[in-house]
Coordinates of C-alpha atoms in Angstrom, one line a residue:
M13 CA 28.6 -3.1 -5.2
P14 CA 27.8 -5.6 -2.4
P15 CA 27.2 -9.1 -3.7
D16 CA 23.8 -10.5 -4.0
A17 CA 22.4 -12.6 -1.1
P18 CA 19.3 -14.6 -0.5
S19 CA 16.4 -12.3 0.3
R20 CA 14.5 -15.0 2.2
P21 CA 15.3 -14.9 6.0
D22 CA 16.8 -17.9 7.6
R23 CA 14.3 -20.4 8.8
T24 CA 13.7 -20.7 12.5
P25 CA 11.9 -23.7 14.1
A26 CA 8.2 -23.3 13.7
D27 CA 7.3 -25.0 17.0
W28 CA 5.9 -24.0 20.4
R29 CA 9.0 -22.1 21.2
T30 CA 7.6 -19.5 18.8
V31 CA 4.5 -19.2 21.0
K32 CA 6.8 -18.8 24.0
R33 CA 8.5 -15.9 22.3
F34 CA 5.1 -14.3 21.7
L35 CA 3.8 -14.6 25.2
P36 CA 5.4 -11.3 26.4
Y37 CA 3.5 -9.4 23.7
L38 CA 0.2 -11.0 25.0
W39 CA 1.0 -10.5 28.7
Q40 CA 2.0 -6.8 28.2
S41 CA 3.0 -6.4 31.8
G42 CA 3.6 -2.6 31.3
R43 CA 0.1 -1.9 30.1
K44 CA -2.8 -1.4 32.5
G45 CA -5.9 -3.6 32.4
V46 CA -4.4 -6.4 30.3
R47 CA -4.4 -9.0 33.0
T48 CA -7.9 -8.0 34.1
R49 CA -9.2 -8.4 30.5
L50 CA -7.5 -11.8 30.2
A51 CA -9.0 -13.0 33.5
M52 CA -12.5 -11.8 32.5
A53 CA -12.2 -13.6 29.1
L54 CA -11.3 -16.8 30.8
L55 CA -14.2 -16.5 33.3
L56 CA -16.6 -15.9 30.4
I57 CA -15.3 -19.1 28.7
L58 CA -16.0 -21.1 31.8
L59 CA -19.5 -19.6 32.1
S60 CA -20.2 -20.3 28.5
K61 CA -19.2 -24.0 28.7
L62 CA -21.3 -24.5 31.9
T63 CA -24.3 -23.0 30.1
V64 CA -23.6 -25.3 27.0
F65 CA -23.7 -28.4 29.2
S66 CA -27.0 -27.4 30.8
M67 CA -28.8 -27.8 27.4
P68 CA -28.5 -31.6 27.0
Y69 CA -30.0 -32.0 30.5
A70 CA -32.9 -29.7 29.5
M71 CA -33.5 -31.7 26.3
R72 CA -33.4 -35.0 28.0
S73 CA -36.0 -34.0 30.6
L74 CA -38.1 -32.4 27.9
T75 CA -38.0 -35.6 25.8
N76 CA -38.8 -37.9 28.7
D77 CA -41.8 -35.6 29.7
M78 CA -43.2 -35.7 26.2
A79 CA -42.7 -39.4 25.9
G80 CA -44.8 -40.0 29.0
P81 CA -48.5 -39.5 29.6
S82 CA -49.8 -36.0 28.7
S83 CA -51.2 -33.6 31.4
Q84 CA -51.4 -29.9 32.2
P85 CA -48.5 -30.0 34.7
V86 CA -46.4 -31.9 32.3
M87 CA -47.1 -29.5 29.5
W88 CA -46.1 -26.5 31.6
A89 CA -43.0 -28.3 32.8
A90 CA -42.1 -29.0 29.2
I91 CA -42.7 -25.3 28.2
W92 CA -40.4 -24.1 31.0
L93 CA -37.7 -26.6 29.8
V94 CA -38.1 -25.1 26.3
V95 CA -37.7 -21.6 27.7
A96 CA -34.6 -22.8 29.7
Y97 CA -33.1 -24.4 26.6
T98 CA -33.6 -21.3 24.5
A99 CA -32.2 -19.0 27.2
A100 CA -29.1 -21.3 27.5
R101 CA -28.5 -21.1 23.7
F102 CA -28.8 -17.3 23.8
T103 CA -26.7 -16.9 26.9
T104 CA -23.9 -19.0 25.3
V105 CA -23.8 -16.6 22.3
L106 CA -23.9 -13.6 24.6
F107 CA -21.0 -14.9 26.7
D108 CA -18.9 -15.6 23.6
N109 CA -19.4 -12.2 22.1
I110 CA -18.8 -10.4 25.4
R111 CA -15.6 -12.4 25.7
N112 CA -14.6 -11.3 22.2
V113 CA -15.2 -7.6 23.1
V114 CA -13.3 -7.9 26.3
F115 CA -10.3 -9.6 24.6
E116 CA -10.2 -7.7 21.4
R117 CA -8.0 -4.8 22.6
V118 CA -5.5 -7.3 24.1
G119 CA -5.2 -9.1 20.8
Q120 CA -4.9 -6.0 18.7
T121 CA -2.4 -4.4 21.0
S122 CA -0.3 -7.5 20.8
V123 CA -0.3 -7.4 17.0
Q124 CA 0.5 -3.7 17.1
M125 CA 3.5 -4.1 19.5
L126 CA 5.0 -7.0 17.5
A127 CA 4.5 -5.3 14.1
E128 CA 6.2 -2.2 15.5
D129 CA 9.1 -4.3 16.7
V130 CA 9.6 -5.9 13.3
F131 CA 9.4 -2.4 11.6
V132 CA 12.0 -1.0 13.9
R133 CA 14.2 -4.0 13.5
L134 CA 14.1 -3.7 9.6
H135 CA 15.3 -0.1 9.9
R136 CA 18.2 -1.2 12.1
L137 CA 19.4 -3.9 9.7
S138 CA 22.4 -3.1 7.5
L139 CA 22.4 -1.8 4.0
R140 CA 23.7 -5.2 2.9
F141 CA 20.4 -6.8 4.0
H142 CA 18.3 -4.1 2.2
L143 CA 20.3 -4.3 -1.0
A144 CA 19.7 -8.1 -1.1
R145 CA 16.1 -8.2 0.0
R146 CA 13.0 -8.4 -2.1
T147 CA 10.5 -5.9 -0.8
G148 CA 7.4 -8.0 -1.8
E149 CA 8.7 -11.1 0.0
V150 CA 9.5 -9.1 3.2
T151 CA 6.2 -7.3 3.3
K152 CA 4.3 -10.6 2.7
I153 CA 6.2 -12.2 5.6
I154 CA 5.2 -9.3 7.9
E155 CA 1.6 -9.4 6.7
R156 CA 1.2 -13.1 7.2
G157 CA 3.0 -13.0 10.6
T158 CA 0.9 -10.2 12.0
K159 CA -2.4 -11.8 10.8
S160 CA -1.4 -15.1 12.3
I161 CA -1.1 -13.6 15.7
N162 CA -4.9 -12.9 16.0
N163 CA -5.7 -16.3 14.8
M164 CA -3.2 -18.0 17.2
L165 CA -4.6 -16.1 20.2
Y166 CA -8.2 -16.7 19.3
F167 CA -7.8 -20.4 18.7
L168 CA -5.5 -21.1 21.6
L169 CA -7.5 -19.3 24.2
F170 CA -11.0 -19.7 22.8
N171 CA -11.0 -23.1 21.1
I172 CA -8.1 -25.3 22.3
A173 CA -8.5 -24.5 26.0
P174 CA -12.4 -24.7 25.9
T175 CA -12.2 -28.0 24.0
V176 CA -10.0 -29.5 26.6
L177 CA -12.4 -28.3 29.3
E178 CA -15.4 -29.6 27.4
L179 CA -13.8 -33.0 26.9
G180 CA -13.1 -33.3 30.6
I181 CA -16.7 -32.3 31.5
S182 CA -18.1 -34.7 28.9
T183 CA -16.0 -37.5 30.2
A184 CA -17.4 -36.9 33.8
I185 CA -21.0 -36.8 32.5
F186 CA -20.6 -40.0 30.5
Y187 CA -19.1 -41.8 33.5
S188 CA -21.8 -40.6 35.9
N189 CA -24.7 -41.5 33.5
F190 CA -23.4 -44.5 31.5
G191 CA -20.3 -45.9 33.2
W192 CA -16.8 -46.6 31.9
G193 CA -17.7 -48.3 28.6
L194 CA -18.9 -45.1 26.8
V195 CA -16.1 -43.1 28.4
A196 CA -13.4 -45.5 27.1
V197 CA -14.9 -45.4 23.6
T198 CA -15.2 -41.6 23.5
L199 CA -11.6 -41.1 24.8
A200 CA -10.2 -43.6 22.2
S201 CA -12.1 -41.9 19.4
V202 CA -10.8 -38.5 20.5
I203 CA -7.2 -39.7 20.7
A204 CA -7.5 -41.3 17.3
Y205 CA -9.0 -38.1 15.9
I206 CA -6.1 -36.0 17.4
V207 CA -3.4 -38.4 16.1
V208 CA -4.8 -38.5 12.6
T209 CA -5.3 -34.7 12.5
T210 CA -1.8 -34.0 13.8
K211 CA 0.0 -36.5 11.6
I212 CA -1.7 -35.4 8.4
T213 CA -1.4 -31.7 9.3
E214 CA 2.4 -32.1 9.9
W215 CA 2.6 -33.5 6.4
R216 CA 0.5 -30.6 5.1
A217 CA 2.7 -28.1 6.9
A218 CA 5.6 -28.8 4.6
L219 CA 3.3 -28.3 1.6
R220 CA 2.1 -25.0 3.2
L221 CA 5.6 -23.8 3.7
R222 CA 6.5 -24.5 0.1
M223 CA 3.3 -22.6 -0.9
N224 CA 4.4 -19.6 1.2
E225 CA 7.8 -19.6 -0.5
L226 CA 6.3 -19.7 -4.0
D227 CA 3.6 -17.1 -3.1
G228 CA 6.3 -14.8 -1.9
Q229 CA 8.4 -15.4 -5.0
A230 CA 5.4 -14.7 -7.3
L231 CA 4.6 -11.5 -5.3
G232 CA 8.3 -10.5 -5.3
R233 CA 8.5 -10.9 -9.1
A234 CA 5.3 -8.9 -9.6
V235 CA 6.4 -6.0 -7.3
D236 CA 9.9 -5.9 -8.8
S237 CA 8.5 -5.9 -12.3
L238 CA 6.0 -3.1 -11.5
L239 CA 8.6 -1.0 -9.7
N240 CA 10.7 -1.3 -12.9
Y241 CA 7.8 -0.5 -15.2
E242 CA 9.8 1.9 -17.3
T243 CA 12.7 -0.5 -17.7
V244 CA 10.3 -3.2 -18.9
K245 CA 8.9 -0.9 -21.5
Y246 CA 12.3 0.4 -22.6
F247 CA 13.4 -3.1 -23.5
G248 CA 10.1 -4.4 -24.7
A249 CA 10.2 -7.2 -22.1
E250 CA 6.5 -7.5 -21.3
A251 CA 6.4 -11.1 -22.6
R252 CA 9.5 -11.9 -20.7
E253 CA 8.1 -10.5 -17.4
H254 CA 4.9 -12.4 -18.0
A255 CA 6.7 -15.6 -18.5
R256 CA 8.7 -15.1 -15.3
Y257 CA 5.6 -14.3 -13.3
S258 CA 3.6 -17.1 -15.0
Q259 CA 6.3 -19.6 -14.0
A260 CA 6.1 -18.5 -10.4
A261 CA 2.3 -18.4 -10.4
E262 CA 2.1 -21.9 -11.9
S263 CA 4.4 -23.3 -9.3
Y264 CA 2.3 -21.8 -6.6
M265 CA -0.9 -23.2 -8.2
N266 CA 0.6 -26.8 -8.2
A267 CA 1.6 -26.5 -4.6
A268 CA -1.9 -25.2 -3.7
V269 CA -3.6 -28.1 -5.5
K270 CA -1.5 -30.6 -3.5
S271 CA -2.3 -28.8 -0.3
E272 CA -6.1 -28.7 -0.9
N273 CA -6.1 -32.4 -1.9
S274 CA -4.4 -33.3 1.3
L275 CA -7.1 -31.3 3.1
A276 CA -9.8 -33.5 1.5
L277 CA -8.1 -36.6 2.8
L278 CA -7.9 -35.2 6.3
N279 CA -11.6 -34.3 6.3
V280 CA -12.7 -37.7 5.1
L281 CA -10.7 -39.5 7.8
Q282 CA -11.9 -37.2 10.5
A283 CA -15.5 -37.8 9.4
V284 CA -15.0 -41.6 9.6
I285 CA -13.8 -41.4 13.2
T286 CA -16.5 -39.0 14.4
N287 CA -19.4 -40.9 12.7
L288 CA -18.2 -44.3 14.0
L289 CA -18.3 -42.8 17.5
M290 CA -21.7 -41.3 17.0
G291 CA -23.2 -44.4 15.5
G292 CA -21.7 -46.7 18.2
A293 CA -22.7 -44.5 21.1
M294 CA -26.3 -44.1 19.9
A295 CA -26.6 -47.9 19.1
Y296 CA -25.4 -48.6 22.6
T297 CA -28.1 -46.2 24.0
V298 CA -30.8 -47.9 22.0
W299 CA -29.6 -51.4 23.2
E300 CA -29.7 -50.2 26.8
W301 CA -33.2 -48.7 26.2
S302 CA -34.4 -52.1 24.9
R303 CA -33.2 -53.7 28.1
G304 CA -35.1 -51.1 30.2
H305 CA -32.0 -49.5 31.6
L306 CA -32.3 -46.1 29.8
R307 CA -35.2 -43.9 28.7
V308 CA -36.0 -42.2 25.4
G309 CA -34.5 -38.9 26.6
D310 CA -31.1 -40.6 27.1
L311 CA -30.8 -41.0 23.3
V312 CA -31.3 -37.3 22.8
F313 CA -28.9 -36.7 25.8
V314 CA -26.1 -38.7 24.2
N315 CA -26.7 -37.3 20.8
M316 CA -26.5 -33.7 22.1
L317 CA -23.4 -34.3 24.2
L318 CA -21.5 -35.9 21.3
M319 CA -22.7 -33.2 18.9
Q320 CA -21.4 -30.5 21.3
L321 CA -18.1 -32.4 21.6
F322 CA -17.9 -32.9 17.8
R323 CA -18.5 -29.2 17.1
P324 CA -15.1 -28.1 18.5
L325 CA -13.5 -31.4 17.4
D326 CA -14.5 -30.8 13.8
F327 CA -13.2 -27.3 14.3
L328 CA -10.1 -28.7 16.0
G329 CA -8.8 -30.0 12.6
M330 CA -9.0 -26.5 11.1
V331 CA -7.7 -25.0 14.3
Y332 CA -4.7 -27.2 14.4
R333 CA -3.9 -26.4 10.8
T334 CA -4.3 -22.7 11.4
I335 CA -2.1 -22.8 14.5
R336 CA 0.5 -24.9 12.7
Q337 CA 0.5 -22.5 9.8
G338 CA 0.5 -19.6 12.2
L339 CA 3.6 -21.0 13.9
I340 CA 5.3 -21.1 10.4
D341 CA 4.3 -17.5 9.6
M342 CA 5.3 -16.2 13.0
A343 CA 8.6 -18.1 12.9
Q344 CA 9.4 -16.4 9.6
M345 CA 8.6 -13.0 11.0
F346 CA 10.7 -13.8 14.1
A347 CA 13.5 -14.8 11.7
L348 CA 13.4 -11.2 10.4
I349 CA 13.7 -10.0 14.0
D350 CA 16.6 -12.4 14.6
T351 CA 18.5 -11.2 11.5
E352 CA 21.9 -10.0 12.7
V353 CA 22.4 -6.3 13.0
E354 CA 25.7 -5.8 11.3
V355 CA 26.4 -2.2 12.4
R356 CA 25.8 -1.6 16.1
D357 CA 26.4 1.3 18.5
A358 CA 29.2 0.6 20.9
P359 CA 28.0 0.1 24.5
G360 CA 27.5 3.4 26.2
A361 CA 28.5 5.3 23.0
P362 CA 28.2 9.1 23.3
A363 CA 26.7 11.5 20.8
L364 CA 29.0 13.0 18.2
I365 CA 29.9 16.6 19.0
V366 CA 31.1 18.6 16.0
N367 CA 32.9 21.9 16.7
E368 CA 35.3 21.7 13.7
P369 CA 33.7 19.5 11.0
T370 CA 36.8 17.7 9.8
V371 CA 36.7 14.3 8.1
V372 CA 39.6 11.9 8.2
F373 CA 40.0 8.4 6.7
D374 CA 42.9 6.8 8.5
N375 CA 44.3 3.7 6.7
V376 CA 40.9 2.3 5.9
V377 CA 40.6 -1.2 4.5
F378 CA 37.2 -2.5 3.5
G379 CA 35.4 -4.8 1.1
Y380 CA 31.8 -6.0 0.7
D381 CA 33.0 -9.6 1.0
K382 CA 36.2 -11.2 2.1
E383 CA 37.2 -12.3 -1.3
R384 CA 37.3 -8.8 -2.8
T385 CA 38.9 -5.8 -1.1
I386 CA 37.6 -2.4 -2.3
L387 CA 39.7 0.1 -0.3
H388 CA 43.3 -0.7 0.4
G389 CA 44.6 1.3 3.3
L390 CA 42.9 4.6 2.2
S391 CA 44.0 7.7 4.0
L392 CA 42.7 11.2 3.3
E393 CA 41.7 14.3 5.1
V394 CA 38.9 16.8 4.5
P395 CA 39.6 20.1 6.4
A396 CA 36.8 22.0 8.1
G397 CA 34.8 24.4 5.9
R398 CA 36.7 23.3 2.7
S399 CA 35.4 21.8 -0.5
V400 CA 37.0 18.5 -1.3
A401 CA 36.3 16.3 -4.4
I402 CA 37.0 12.6 -4.8
V403 CA 37.3 11.4 -8.3
G404 CA 38.5 8.3 -10.2
P405 CA 37.5 5.7 -12.7
S406 CA 34.5 3.5 -12.2
G407 CA 35.1 0.8 -9.5
A408 CA 37.8 2.9 -7.8
G409 CA 35.7 2.8 -4.5
K410 CA 34.3 6.4 -4.6
S411 CA 30.7 5.5 -3.6
T412 CA 32.0 3.1 -0.9
I413 CA 33.5 6.2 0.9
G414 CA 30.0 7.7 1.2
R415 CA 28.6 4.4 2.6
L416 CA 31.4 4.1 5.2
L417 CA 31.0 7.8 6.1
F418 CA 27.4 7.2 7.0
R419 CA 28.4 4.0 8.7
F420 CA 26.2 1.7 6.7
Y421 CA 29.2 -0.6 7.0
D422 CA 32.2 -0.7 9.3
P423 CA 35.8 -0.8 7.9
W424 CA 37.8 -4.0 8.4
E425 CA 40.8 -2.0 9.4
G426 CA 41.6 1.6 10.1
R427 CA 39.4 4.4 11.4
I428 CA 37.1 7.2 10.1
L429 CA 37.2 10.3 12.2
I430 CA 34.8 13.3 12.2
A431 CA 35.8 16.2 14.4
G432 CA 38.6 14.0 15.7
Q433 CA 36.1 11.3 17.0
D434 CA 36.0 7.7 15.7
I435 CA 32.6 7.3 14.2
S436 CA 32.4 3.7 15.4
Q437 CA 32.5 4.9 19.0
V438 CA 29.6 7.4 18.7
T439 CA 25.9 6.8 18.2
Q440 CA 24.8 6.3 14.6
E441 CA 21.9 8.7 15.1
S442 CA 24.2 11.6 16.1
L443 CA 26.6 10.7 13.3
R444 CA 24.0 10.8 10.6
S445 CA 22.5 14.0 12.0
V446 CA 25.6 16.0 11.1
I447 CA 25.9 14.7 7.5
G448 CA 23.6 15.8 4.6
I449 CA 23.6 14.1 1.2
V450 CA 22.4 14.9 -2.3
P451 CA 22.7 11.5 -4.1
Q452 CA 22.8 10.9 -7.8
D453 CA 19.3 9.4 -7.8
S454 CA 17.1 11.2 -5.3
V455 CA 14.3 8.9 -4.3
L456 CA 11.3 10.7 -2.9
F457 CA 8.4 9.4 -0.8
N458 CA 5.0 9.0 -2.5
D459 CA 3.7 12.1 -0.7
T460 CA 3.6 15.8 -1.2
I461 CA 6.5 18.1 -2.1
G462 CA 6.2 19.8 1.3
Y463 CA 6.4 16.5 3.1
N464 CA 9.5 15.4 1.2
I465 CA 11.3 18.7 1.9
A466 CA 10.3 18.7 5.6
Y467 CA 11.6 15.2 5.9
G468 CA 15.1 16.6 6.4
R469 CA 14.3 17.4 10.0
G470 CA 11.5 16.0 12.2
D471 CA 10.5 19.3 13.8
A472 CA 10.6 21.4 10.6
D473 CA 7.8 23.9 10.2
M474 CA 6.3 25.5 7.1
G475 CA 8.7 28.5 7.4
D476 CA 11.7 26.1 7.4
V477 CA 10.3 24.3 4.3
T478 CA 9.7 27.6 2.4
A479 CA 13.1 28.9 3.2
A480 CA 14.7 25.6 2.1
A481 CA 12.8 25.6 -1.1
R482 CA 13.9 29.2 -1.8
G483 CA 17.5 28.2 -1.0
A484 CA 17.3 25.3 -3.4
A485 CA 15.8 27.6 -6.1
I486 CA 12.7 25.5 -6.4
L487 CA 10.2 27.8 -4.7
P488 CA 9.1 29.6 -8.0
F489 CA 8.3 26.2 -9.5
I490 CA 6.3 25.2 -6.5
E491 CA 4.4 28.5 -6.4
R492 CA 3.3 27.9 -10.0
L493 CA 1.8 24.5 -9.2
P494 CA -2.0 24.6 -8.4
A495 CA -1.6 22.6 -5.2
G496 CA 1.7 24.3 -4.2
F497 CA 3.6 22.4 -1.5
D498 CA 0.6 19.9 -1.4
T499 CA 1.5 18.6 -4.9
Q500 CA 1.9 14.8 -5.0
V501 CA 5.2 13.7 -6.4
G502 CA 4.2 10.1 -7.1
E503 CA 6.0 6.9 -6.3
R504 CA 9.8 7.6 -6.0
G505 CA 9.0 11.1 -7.2
L506 CA 8.4 10.0 -10.8
K507 CA 5.9 12.9 -11.4
L508 CA 8.9 15.4 -11.2
S509 CA 11.7 15.8 -13.7
G510 CA 15.2 14.9 -12.8
G511 CA 16.2 18.5 -12.0
E512 CA 13.1 19.1 -9.9
K513 CA 13.8 15.9 -7.9
Q514 CA 17.4 17.0 -7.3
R515 CA 16.2 20.5 -6.1
V516 CA 13.7 18.8 -3.7
A517 CA 16.6 16.7 -2.4
I518 CA 18.7 19.8 -2.0
A519 CA 15.9 21.6 -0.1
R520 CA 15.5 18.5 2.1
T521 CA 19.2 18.7 3.0
L522 CA 18.9 22.5 3.6
V523 CA 16.1 21.8 6.1
K524 CA 18.5 19.4 7.9
N525 CA 21.2 22.1 7.9
P526 CA 24.2 19.7 8.5
P527 CA 27.8 21.0 8.9
I528 CA 29.1 18.3 6.5
L529 CA 27.7 17.9 3.0
L530 CA 28.2 14.8 0.8
L531 CA 27.4 15.3 -2.9
D532 CA 27.4 11.8 -4.5
E533 CA 27.4 12.2 -8.3
A534 CA 24.6 14.7 -7.6
T535 CA 24.4 16.0 -11.2
S536 CA 25.6 13.1 -13.4
A537 CA 22.1 12.0 -14.4
L538 CA 21.1 15.5 -15.5
D539 CA 21.4 17.3 -18.9
T540 CA 24.0 20.0 -19.2
R541 CA 21.8 23.0 -18.7
T542 CA 20.0 21.5 -15.7
E543 CA 23.4 20.4 -14.3
Q544 CA 24.8 23.9 -14.5
E545 CA 21.8 25.3 -12.7
I546 CA 22.0 22.6 -10.0
L547 CA 25.8 23.2 -9.6
A548 CA 25.2 26.9 -9.0
T549 CA 22.7 26.0 -6.3
L550 CA 25.1 23.4 -4.8
R551 CA 28.0 25.9 -4.7
R552 CA 25.8 28.4 -2.9
I553 CA 24.6 25.9 -0.2
S554 CA 28.1 24.5 0.2
E555 CA 29.5 27.8 1.6
D556 CA 30.5 27.6 5.2
R557 CA 30.2 23.8 5.2
T558 CA 32.6 21.0 4.9
T559 CA 31.8 19.6 1.4
I560 CA 32.8 16.2 -0.1
S561 CA 31.9 15.8 -3.7
I562 CA 32.1 12.4 -5.3
A563 CA 32.1 13.0 -9.0
H564 CA 32.6 11.3 -12.4
R565 CA 32.5 14.5 -14.6
L566 CA 35.6 16.4 -13.6
S567 CA 34.3 19.7 -14.9
T568 CA 31.8 19.8 -12.0
I569 CA 34.6 19.8 -9.3
A570 CA 37.4 21.8 -11.0
D571 CA 37.0 24.6 -8.5
S572 CA 37.3 22.4 -5.4
D573 CA 39.9 23.4 -2.8
L574 CA 41.4 19.9 -2.9
I575 CA 40.9 16.9 -5.2
Y576 CA 41.7 13.3 -4.3
V577 CA 42.2 10.9 -7.2
M578 CA 41.5 7.2 -6.5
Q579 CA 42.4 4.2 -8.5
E580 CA 41.6 0.6 -7.5
G581 CA 40.8 1.5 -3.9
R582 CA 44.0 3.5 -3.4
L583 CA 44.8 7.2 -3.3
A584 CA 46.7 7.8 -6.5
E585 CA 47.0 11.6 -6.6
Q586 CA 45.9 14.7 -4.7
G587 CA 46.0 18.5 -5.2
T588 CA 44.1 21.3 -6.8
H589 CA 42.8 21.1 -10.4
L590 CA 45.8 23.1 -11.8
E591 CA 48.3 21.1 -9.7
L592 CA 46.9 17.8 -10.9
L593 CA 46.9 18.9 -14.6
R594 CA 50.6 20.0 -14.2
H595 CA 51.4 16.7 -12.7
D596 CA 50.2 15.0 -15.9
G597 CA 49.1 11.8 -14.3
L598 CA 45.8 9.9 -14.0
Y599 CA 43.7 13.1 -13.4
A600 CA 45.2 14.8 -16.4
E601 CA 44.5 11.8 -18.5
M602 CA 40.9 11.7 -17.3
W603 CA 40.5 15.4 -18.0
A604 CA 41.8 15.1 -21.5
R605 CA 39.6 12.2 -22.3
Q606 CA 36.5 14.0 -21.0
L607 CA 37.4 17.1 -23.1
I608 CA 37.7 14.9 -26.2
E609 CA 34.3 13.3 -25.5
G610 CA 32.7 16.7 -25.0
E611 CA 34.1 18.0 -28.3
E612 CA 32.8 14.9 -30.1
L613 CA 29.4 15.4 -28.6
D614 CA 29.4 19.1 -29.7
A615 CA 30.5 18.0 -33.2
A616 CA 27.7 15.4 -33.4
A617 CA 25.2 18.0 -32.2
E618 CA 26.2 20.4 -35.0

């Protein structure tokens, strides 16, 4: 088996290069209307901010009118200012929501496109990656990464950019009304606010990254334990599993406490800066009023301008944290995309064309890691239309042959030929389309029996499914079920017995109708009676196909046209069943041992 490897993808820098990588998904040059929607959203942002800045002017005039002598004209002027202020507040909300409606399709489409790219990439990654990964951690990375996209887009376009615009307008207003003094204080306070926010948030980012790792670890352990529910029960390991999960959950809890405490520190420091600015600016306005340079309405004017500036600034702390975390989440997802694809199609590779379905292993050398070679110059041939078995002790490399045949890995040396064509020089899709497999453990999708059978070929119809079920001798069983082909099989097909699962797997292969059939220990997990029934079915569907049987129990392959005996990754013997018995070598020794074991089992049963 391949060695274990870390399931966590390599870290990539969580910086603005991540945003640059995402921009093509946002721009979507191939999709109509995207640029128009972006332009409309930006225009609505500008209109919203202009409306927001009209409100302090309305309130200043209203306050000054009410602070002066009362009269009928003044009253009506004040009422119209109230109407204008109210209309501006409503218009701001209206513009913001129209902007969200205009932009929503752009954001959701970007999420969809990136999620699809990650999904496709995961299916392109090698078997080595998928044997080492933890499903819970990978799905958590994808979930966090796709969710972060919407937040990143929203905050970058609708908070950061408008805040910069608002700061510029506020600076111009303060200068035109109060001179450079208030401008300098405001800019200094904003700079101090940004510096404090970024510094502490950078510190918190490391805490958040650790939280993510521990969260993924806890979820991975939970998913792994639940997927192996039966094994946990068999070994009475509930307490052990609880202890493992509890340790991961406690580590996550401690990291979360540190993260939340650091957030409290950040909030307090931000409040100190904003309130010092507010207090100083308003005190300055009162002092200028006492000297007769400003009116009462100017105090309201300054207060509203700073409140409007503080609102996005207060939000900016959370926005920066969200963006920083979003960069981390997206970087982890891009790390999945950047994971090296171990097995690639050769440039310009043609499709495999099979006229005579022969299989040849030509001096193949391979191992899962460089320190351990599994196959040592293996050479064997499977003639077209013949039934060939590959047997040998455990660890001889039998299952590795199947993985190489499907090109889940490439050999270090040598070639594998199908119909005279090197499989490394043809497309993987065409290669796998001509090989069908019935594995030892047939894993089914958590869907209906009909869906699992039809999975063998994308364009299969109900007639194909029924014919395949009949050929696999499972149709009578399906017809007795209340829901028939719509019967749910459960996760990994656990609602079906071992024999029923194998027949569904056989039917799925019959729908595929491949010229080459690989039987990888297809009956070793079944009882003797079910095994004989499945073997009869397998012999029937193997007719007129090139069949490779990888077996441990020699009785299941005794009628093969040719038997290859492997030992320690090398071909030790070959011949028919009778020839190998007469040879009195490794095969004969294995046959004798299995006969003795069978007799001992029969005696024990009696």
